[in-house]
Amino acid sequence: MKNLFLAALLIFFFSCKSDNKKESPSEIDPTNEVVSYATGFEIERSGDITVLKVSSAWVGAEKVYSYALVPKTKLAAITLDRNAYDAIIPVPVERMVVTSTTHIPSLEALGVSETLVGFPNTSLISSMETRKRISNGAIKELGSNESINTEMVIELRPEVVVGFGINNQNKAYQTIERSNIPIVYNGDWTENSPLGKAEWIKFFAPFFELEQKADSIFKDIEYSYLETKKLVENVSKRPTVLTGGLYKDVWHVAGGNSWMSQFLKDAKADYLWADSKETGGLSLSLESVLEKAKTAEFWLNPSMHVGYNEMLEANRHYGQFDAFKNKSVYSNTIAKGPMGGLLYYELAPNRPDMVLKDLIHIFHPEVLPDHQLYFFKPLQ
């Protein structure tokens, strides 16, 4: 009987010791979450740890940023090597600062917009839901992204700042990090495929432990986009398209491997610079554009111009293009929010299916005759 009691005591002792042992993610084989279209980030799961790896924080970024997201309920039981990560963030996050309007739709779609406490240039935000929170003081104005008000950010005590940058030289971000507020870079803008940009909703999901919800939302967008694309699979005519306009003496058109070029391809349009290799834009002369695109049937985004008379006042040579003569010019800078923010640059990356429907309605009106244009509007 004494021996049985001793054995039971030893079992209890070792089980308690085992329960109190801290878990190290290095002891667990990581598994990758599915990211199908986006190329700039990936997600790994190691037990209770979610690791976000951002390889394209900006165009040409050489460093891969690694962020460990740890459930608040598990913090005491997990040991992490802080030198292995650029930031360690307890989740779910309850207070967040984001720095690009493209981040807003993801927060709203996930149903966590109430976590947003600060934003630089709040006048750029078009969403009515978020504008209400700005109006009632729930979201604070933080200045500009390049010189964000660090004192205000620190006072707001966000658990994370989702940064937008063209490099890692933002001194304001460095100041914020020194105050023990983690900066997490989001590079959604570097993606070149429509569905690749939209998939960055999965980047936000782990901060709120809403991965399944993000997967479901993205699957609906993906389905809508692919089904819309099927509508024009068998169209016989592909109209020719010109993009861009003059800034000073340089005409900027979308590159052949750009986001816009992919939209035009999926909308079954013949984009005149589709064979160029650029992922961004091309800088051309007026003469070369006029030679190639004078007879183009459609013209998208003539700089920031919103009317035909305004275009002629800016440059009389615009009137030589057939698309101008035939009133077939459309712009994504006409649809604006209540404070002048451009709807396209806020929501379009998150809803490529809506963009594609606009373009198909413009180029092939017989396919979607009842569609109401949302992002692209005819010039006035």
Coordinates of C-alpha atoms in Angstrom, one line a residue:
M1 CA 0.0 0.0 0.0
K2 CA 2.9 2.3 0.9
N3 CA 4.5 1.6 -2.5
L4 CA 1.3 2.4 -4.4
F5 CA 1.0 5.7 -2.6
L6 CA 4.6 6.5 -3.4
A7 CA 4.1 5.7 -7.1
A8 CA 1.0 7.8 -7.3
L9 CA 2.8 10.7 -5.7
L10 CA 5.7 10.5 -8.2
I11 CA 3.2 10.4 -11.1
F12 CA 1.5 13.5 -9.7
F13 CA 4.8 15.3 -9.3
F14 CA 6.0 14.7 -12.8
S15 CA 2.7 15.5 -14.4
C16 CA 2.7 18.9 -12.6
K17 CA 6.3 19.5 -13.7
S18 CA 5.3 18.7 -17.3
D19 CA 2.3 21.1 -17.1
N20 CA 4.5 23.9 -16.0
K21 CA 7.1 23.5 -18.6
K22 CA 7.2 26.3 -21.1
E23 CA 6.7 25.4 -24.7
S24 CA 9.3 26.4 -27.3
P25 CA 8.1 26.8 -30.9
S26 CA 11.4 25.3 -32.1
E27 CA 10.2 21.9 -30.8
I28 CA 7.1 21.9 -33.0
D29 CA 7.2 21.3 -36.8
P30 CA 5.8 24.5 -38.5
T31 CA 3.0 24.3 -41.0
N32 CA 2.2 26.8 -43.7
E33 CA -1.2 28.4 -44.0
V34 CA -2.5 28.6 -47.6
V35 CA -1.7 31.8 -49.4
S36 CA -2.6 31.2 -53.1
Y37 CA -2.0 34.4 -55.0
A38 CA -0.1 36.9 -52.9
T39 CA 3.7 36.7 -53.2
G40 CA 4.7 39.2 -50.6
F41 CA 3.9 37.3 -47.4
E42 CA 3.4 33.9 -45.9
I43 CA 2.0 32.5 -42.7
E44 CA 3.4 29.7 -40.6
R45 CA 1.8 28.0 -37.6
S46 CA 4.0 26.5 -34.9
G47 CA 1.7 25.1 -32.2
D48 CA 0.0 28.2 -30.8
I49 CA 2.4 30.6 -32.5
T50 CA 1.5 32.3 -35.8
V51 CA 4.5 33.6 -37.7
L52 CA 3.9 36.3 -40.4
K53 CA 6.8 36.6 -42.8
V54 CA 6.7 39.7 -45.1
S55 CA 9.2 39.4 -48.0
S56 CA 7.9 42.4 -49.9
A57 CA 7.5 45.2 -47.5
W58 CA 8.2 47.5 -50.4
V59 CA 9.5 47.2 -54.0
G60 CA 13.0 45.8 -53.9
A61 CA 13.0 45.0 -50.2
E62 CA 15.9 42.6 -49.4
K63 CA 15.0 41.7 -45.9
V64 CA 12.3 39.2 -44.9
Y65 CA 10.5 40.6 -41.8
S66 CA 9.3 38.0 -39.3
Y67 CA 6.6 38.6 -36.8
A68 CA 5.5 36.2 -34.0
L69 CA 1.8 36.4 -33.0
V70 CA 1.2 34.8 -29.6
P71 CA -2.2 34.3 -28.0
K72 CA -2.4 36.4 -24.8
T73 CA -3.7 33.4 -22.9
K74 CA -0.6 31.4 -23.8
L75 CA 2.1 34.1 -23.2
A76 CA 3.1 32.7 -19.8
A77 CA 3.5 29.2 -21.2
I78 CA 5.6 30.0 -24.3
T79 CA 9.3 30.9 -24.5
L80 CA 10.4 32.8 -27.6
D81 CA 13.8 33.9 -28.8
R82 CA 13.2 37.6 -29.3
N83 CA 16.2 37.9 -31.5
A84 CA 14.5 35.5 -34.0
Y85 CA 11.7 38.0 -34.7
D86 CA 11.3 41.6 -35.7
A87 CA 8.4 41.9 -33.4
I88 CA 6.4 39.7 -31.0
I89 CA 2.7 40.7 -30.7
P90 CA 0.2 39.3 -28.2
V91 CA -3.2 38.6 -29.9
P92 CA -6.0 39.3 -30.3
V93 CA -5.1 42.9 -30.8
E94 CA -7.5 45.4 -29.3
R95 CA -5.8 48.7 -30.3
M96 CA -4.2 49.2 -33.7
V97 CA -2.9 52.0 -35.9
V98 CA -2.8 51.5 -39.6
T99 CA -1.2 53.8 -42.2
S100 CA -2.7 53.1 -45.6
T101 CA -6.4 53.4 -46.7
T102 CA -6.0 49.9 -48.3
H103 CA -5.9 48.6 -44.7
I104 CA -9.3 50.0 -43.8
P105 CA -11.5 47.6 -45.8
S106 CA -9.8 44.5 -44.3
L107 CA -10.5 45.7 -40.8
E108 CA -14.1 46.4 -41.7
A109 CA -14.6 43.1 -43.5
L110 CA -13.2 41.2 -40.5
G111 CA -15.6 43.2 -38.2
V112 CA -12.8 44.7 -36.1
S113 CA -12.9 48.3 -37.2
E114 CA -13.4 49.3 -33.6
T115 CA -9.8 48.4 -32.9
L116 CA -8.5 51.2 -35.1
V117 CA -7.5 54.1 -32.9
G118 CA -5.3 56.3 -35.1
F119 CA -4.5 57.0 -38.8
P120 CA -2.4 59.5 -40.7
N121 CA -4.3 61.8 -43.1
T122 CA -7.8 60.7 -42.0
S123 CA -9.3 63.0 -44.7
L124 CA -8.2 60.3 -47.2
I125 CA -10.5 57.7 -45.8
S126 CA -13.7 57.3 -47.7
S127 CA -15.5 54.5 -45.8
M128 CA -18.6 55.9 -44.1
E129 CA -18.3 53.4 -41.3
T130 CA -14.8 54.5 -40.4
R131 CA -15.6 58.2 -41.0
K132 CA -18.3 58.0 -38.3
R133 CA -15.6 56.8 -35.9
I134 CA -13.4 59.6 -36.9
S135 CA -16.2 62.1 -36.4
N136 CA -16.9 60.9 -32.9
G137 CA -13.2 61.0 -31.9
A138 CA -12.6 57.3 -31.7
I139 CA -9.9 57.5 -34.4
K140 CA -7.3 60.2 -34.0
E141 CA -5.6 62.2 -36.7
L142 CA -1.8 61.4 -36.8
G143 CA -0.5 63.8 -39.4
S144 CA 1.2 62.3 -42.4
N145 CA 2.7 58.9 -42.8
E146 CA 6.2 60.3 -43.6
S147 CA 6.2 62.4 -40.4
I148 CA 3.6 60.6 -38.3
N149 CA 2.9 62.3 -34.9
T150 CA 4.9 59.9 -32.7
E151 CA 3.8 61.6 -29.5
M152 CA 0.2 61.0 -30.4
V153 CA 0.9 57.4 -31.4
I154 CA 2.7 56.7 -28.1
E155 CA -0.2 58.3 -26.1
L156 CA -2.7 56.1 -27.9
R157 CA -0.9 53.0 -26.7
P158 CA -1.6 50.8 -29.8
E159 CA -0.5 47.2 -29.5
V160 CA 0.8 47.3 -33.0
V161 CA 1.3 49.8 -35.9
V162 CA 0.8 48.4 -39.4
G163 CA 3.3 50.4 -41.4
F164 CA 3.4 51.5 -45.0
G165 CA 6.7 52.5 -46.5
I166 CA 8.9 52.7 -49.6
N167 CA 12.0 51.8 -47.5
N168 CA 13.0 51.3 -43.9
Q169 CA 14.2 54.9 -43.3
N170 CA 11.1 56.2 -41.7
K171 CA 12.6 57.8 -38.5
A172 CA 9.1 58.2 -36.9
Y173 CA 8.7 54.4 -37.1
Q174 CA 12.1 54.0 -35.3
T175 CA 11.0 56.3 -32.6
I176 CA 7.7 54.3 -32.1
E177 CA 9.6 51.0 -31.9
R178 CA 11.9 52.5 -29.2
S179 CA 8.8 53.0 -27.2
N180 CA 8.1 49.3 -27.3
I181 CA 5.3 49.6 -29.8
P182 CA 5.9 47.1 -32.6
I183 CA 5.9 48.2 -36.3
V184 CA 4.6 45.5 -38.7
Y185 CA 5.1 46.3 -42.4
N186 CA 2.3 45.6 -44.9
G187 CA 3.3 45.4 -48.6
D188 CA -0.1 44.8 -50.2
W189 CA 0.6 47.6 -52.7
T190 CA 3.6 45.7 -54.2
E191 CA 1.4 42.8 -55.5
N192 CA 0.8 42.8 -59.3
S193 CA -2.1 40.5 -59.5
P194 CA -5.7 41.6 -58.5
L195 CA -6.3 38.5 -56.3
G196 CA -2.8 38.8 -54.9
K197 CA -3.6 42.2 -53.4
A198 CA -7.0 41.1 -52.1
E199 CA -5.5 38.1 -50.3
W200 CA -3.7 40.4 -47.9
I201 CA -6.8 40.3 -45.8
K202 CA -5.2 37.0 -44.5
F203 CA -2.3 39.1 -43.3
F204 CA -4.6 41.0 -40.9
A205 CA -6.6 38.0 -39.7
P206 CA -4.1 36.5 -37.3
F207 CA -3.9 39.7 -35.3
F208 CA -7.5 39.1 -34.3
E209 CA -7.5 35.3 -34.4
L210 CA -9.9 35.4 -37.3
E211 CA -8.1 33.2 -39.9
Q212 CA -11.2 31.2 -40.8
K213 CA -13.3 34.3 -41.4
A214 CA -10.6 35.8 -43.6
D215 CA -10.4 32.6 -45.6
S216 CA -14.1 32.6 -46.1
I217 CA -14.2 36.3 -47.2
F218 CA -11.4 35.8 -49.6
K219 CA -12.9 32.7 -51.1
D220 CA -16.1 34.7 -51.9
I221 CA -14.0 37.5 -53.6
E222 CA -12.0 34.9 -55.5
Y223 CA -15.2 33.1 -56.6
S224 CA -16.8 36.4 -57.7
Y225 CA -13.7 37.4 -59.6
L226 CA -13.2 34.1 -61.4
E227 CA -16.9 33.8 -62.3
T228 CA -16.9 37.4 -63.6
K229 CA -13.8 36.6 -65.7
K230 CA -15.6 33.6 -67.3
L231 CA -18.3 36.0 -68.6
V232 CA -16.0 37.3 -71.3
E233 CA -14.1 34.1 -72.1
N234 CA -15.7 33.8 -75.5
V235 CA -16.2 37.4 -76.6
S236 CA -15.1 37.9 -80.2
K237 CA -13.9 41.5 -80.0
R238 CA -11.1 42.8 -77.8
P239 CA -11.2 46.6 -77.8
T240 CA -7.9 48.5 -77.8
V241 CA -7.1 50.5 -74.7
L242 CA -4.8 53.4 -73.7
T243 CA -4.0 54.3 -70.1
G244 CA -2.5 57.3 -68.3
G245 CA -1.7 60.8 -69.3
L246 CA 0.9 63.6 -69.3
Y247 CA 2.6 64.9 -66.2
K248 CA 4.7 67.8 -67.3
D249 CA 6.2 66.4 -70.5
V250 CA 6.1 62.7 -69.6
W251 CA 3.2 60.3 -70.4
H252 CA 2.9 57.6 -67.8
V253 CA 1.2 54.3 -68.9
A254 CA 0.7 51.1 -66.9
G255 CA 3.4 48.5 -67.5
G256 CA 2.6 45.1 -69.1
N257 CA 3.1 43.2 -65.9
S258 CA 1.2 45.7 -63.7
W259 CA -2.0 45.3 -61.7
M260 CA -3.9 47.4 -64.2
S261 CA -2.6 45.4 -67.2
Q262 CA -3.8 42.2 -65.5
F263 CA -7.3 43.7 -65.1
L264 CA -7.4 44.6 -68.7
K265 CA -6.3 41.2 -69.8
D266 CA -9.0 39.5 -67.6
A267 CA -11.6 41.9 -69.0
K268 CA -10.6 40.8 -72.5
A269 CA -9.3 44.1 -73.7
D270 CA -6.3 44.6 -76.0
Y271 CA -4.0 46.7 -73.9
L272 CA -1.5 48.4 -76.2
W273 CA 1.4 48.1 -73.8
A274 CA 0.6 44.5 -72.6
D275 CA 3.9 43.2 -74.0
S276 CA 6.1 45.5 -72.0
K277 CA 7.9 43.9 -69.0
E278 CA 7.4 46.6 -66.4
T279 CA 5.4 45.8 -63.2
G280 CA 4.9 49.5 -62.5
G281 CA 4.6 52.2 -65.2
L282 CA 6.4 53.3 -68.3
S283 CA 7.5 56.9 -69.0
L284 CA 6.9 57.9 -72.6
S285 CA 6.8 60.9 -74.8
L286 CA 3.5 62.4 -76.2
E287 CA 4.7 61.7 -79.7
S288 CA 5.3 58.0 -79.1
V289 CA 1.9 57.5 -77.4
L290 CA 0.1 59.4 -80.1
E291 CA 1.7 57.2 -82.8
K292 CA 0.7 54.0 -81.0
A293 CA -2.6 54.9 -79.4
K294 CA -4.2 57.5 -81.6
T295 CA -6.9 55.1 -82.7
A296 CA -7.4 53.3 -79.3
E297 CA -11.1 52.7 -78.7
F298 CA -10.9 53.4 -74.9
W299 CA -8.8 55.5 -72.7
L300 CA -8.5 55.0 -68.9
N301 CA -7.2 57.4 -66.2
P302 CA -6.0 60.5 -68.1
S303 CA -3.9 61.7 -65.2
M304 CA -6.2 63.3 -62.7
H305 CA -8.5 65.0 -65.2
V306 CA -12.3 64.5 -64.7
G307 CA -13.7 66.4 -67.7
Y308 CA -13.1 66.7 -71.5
N309 CA -12.8 70.5 -71.4
E310 CA -10.3 70.3 -68.6
M311 CA -8.2 67.9 -70.6
L312 CA -8.1 70.2 -73.6
E313 CA -7.1 73.1 -71.4
A314 CA -4.2 71.0 -70.0
N315 CA -3.0 69.9 -73.4
R316 CA -4.7 70.5 -76.8
H317 CA -3.1 67.3 -78.2
Y318 CA -5.4 65.2 -76.1
G319 CA -8.1 66.1 -78.7
Q320 CA -6.3 64.1 -81.4
F321 CA -7.1 60.7 -79.8
D322 CA -10.1 58.8 -81.2
A323 CA -11.1 57.8 -77.6
F324 CA -11.3 61.5 -76.7
K325 CA -13.3 62.4 -79.9
N326 CA -15.7 59.5 -79.3
K327 CA -16.2 60.3 -75.6
S328 CA -14.8 56.9 -74.5
V329 CA -12.6 58.1 -71.7
Y330 CA -13.1 56.8 -68.1
S331 CA -11.4 57.7 -64.9
N332 CA -11.0 56.1 -61.4
T333 CA -10.4 59.5 -59.8
I334 CA -14.0 60.8 -60.2
A335 CA -15.5 58.6 -57.5
K336 CA -14.6 60.2 -54.2
G337 CA -15.4 59.9 -50.5
P338 CA -17.0 62.7 -48.5
M339 CA -13.6 64.3 -47.8
G340 CA -12.2 63.9 -51.2
G341 CA -10.4 60.6 -50.8
L342 CA -10.4 58.3 -53.9
L343 CA -12.6 55.3 -53.5
Y344 CA -10.5 53.3 -56.0
Y345 CA -7.3 53.5 -54.0
E346 CA -9.0 52.5 -50.8
L347 CA -11.3 49.7 -51.8
A348 CA -10.3 48.5 -55.2
P349 CA -7.3 46.4 -54.0
N350 CA -9.6 44.6 -51.7
R351 CA -12.5 44.1 -54.2
P352 CA -11.0 43.3 -57.5
D353 CA -14.2 41.6 -58.6
M354 CA -15.9 45.0 -58.5
V355 CA -13.2 46.5 -60.6
L356 CA -13.4 43.7 -63.2
K357 CA -17.2 44.2 -63.4
D358 CA -16.7 47.9 -64.1
L359 CA -14.2 47.2 -66.9
I360 CA -16.3 44.5 -68.5
H361 CA -19.3 46.8 -68.5
I362 CA -17.2 49.5 -70.2
F363 CA -15.6 47.2 -72.8
H364 CA -18.4 44.7 -73.3
P365 CA -21.6 46.4 -72.2
E366 CA -23.7 43.5 -73.7
V367 CA -22.2 41.1 -71.1
L368 CA -23.2 43.1 -68.0
P369 CA -25.8 45.6 -69.3
D370 CA -27.3 46.3 -65.8
H371 CA -24.1 46.9 -64.0
Q372 CA -23.7 50.3 -62.3
L373 CA -20.2 51.6 -62.5
Y374 CA -18.6 52.0 -59.1
F375 CA -14.9 52.8 -59.5
F376 CA -14.6 53.9 -63.1
K377 CA -16.7 56.8 -64.3
P378 CA -17.1 58.5 -67.7
L379 CA -15.5 61.9 -68.0
Q380 CA -17.8 64.8 -67.8

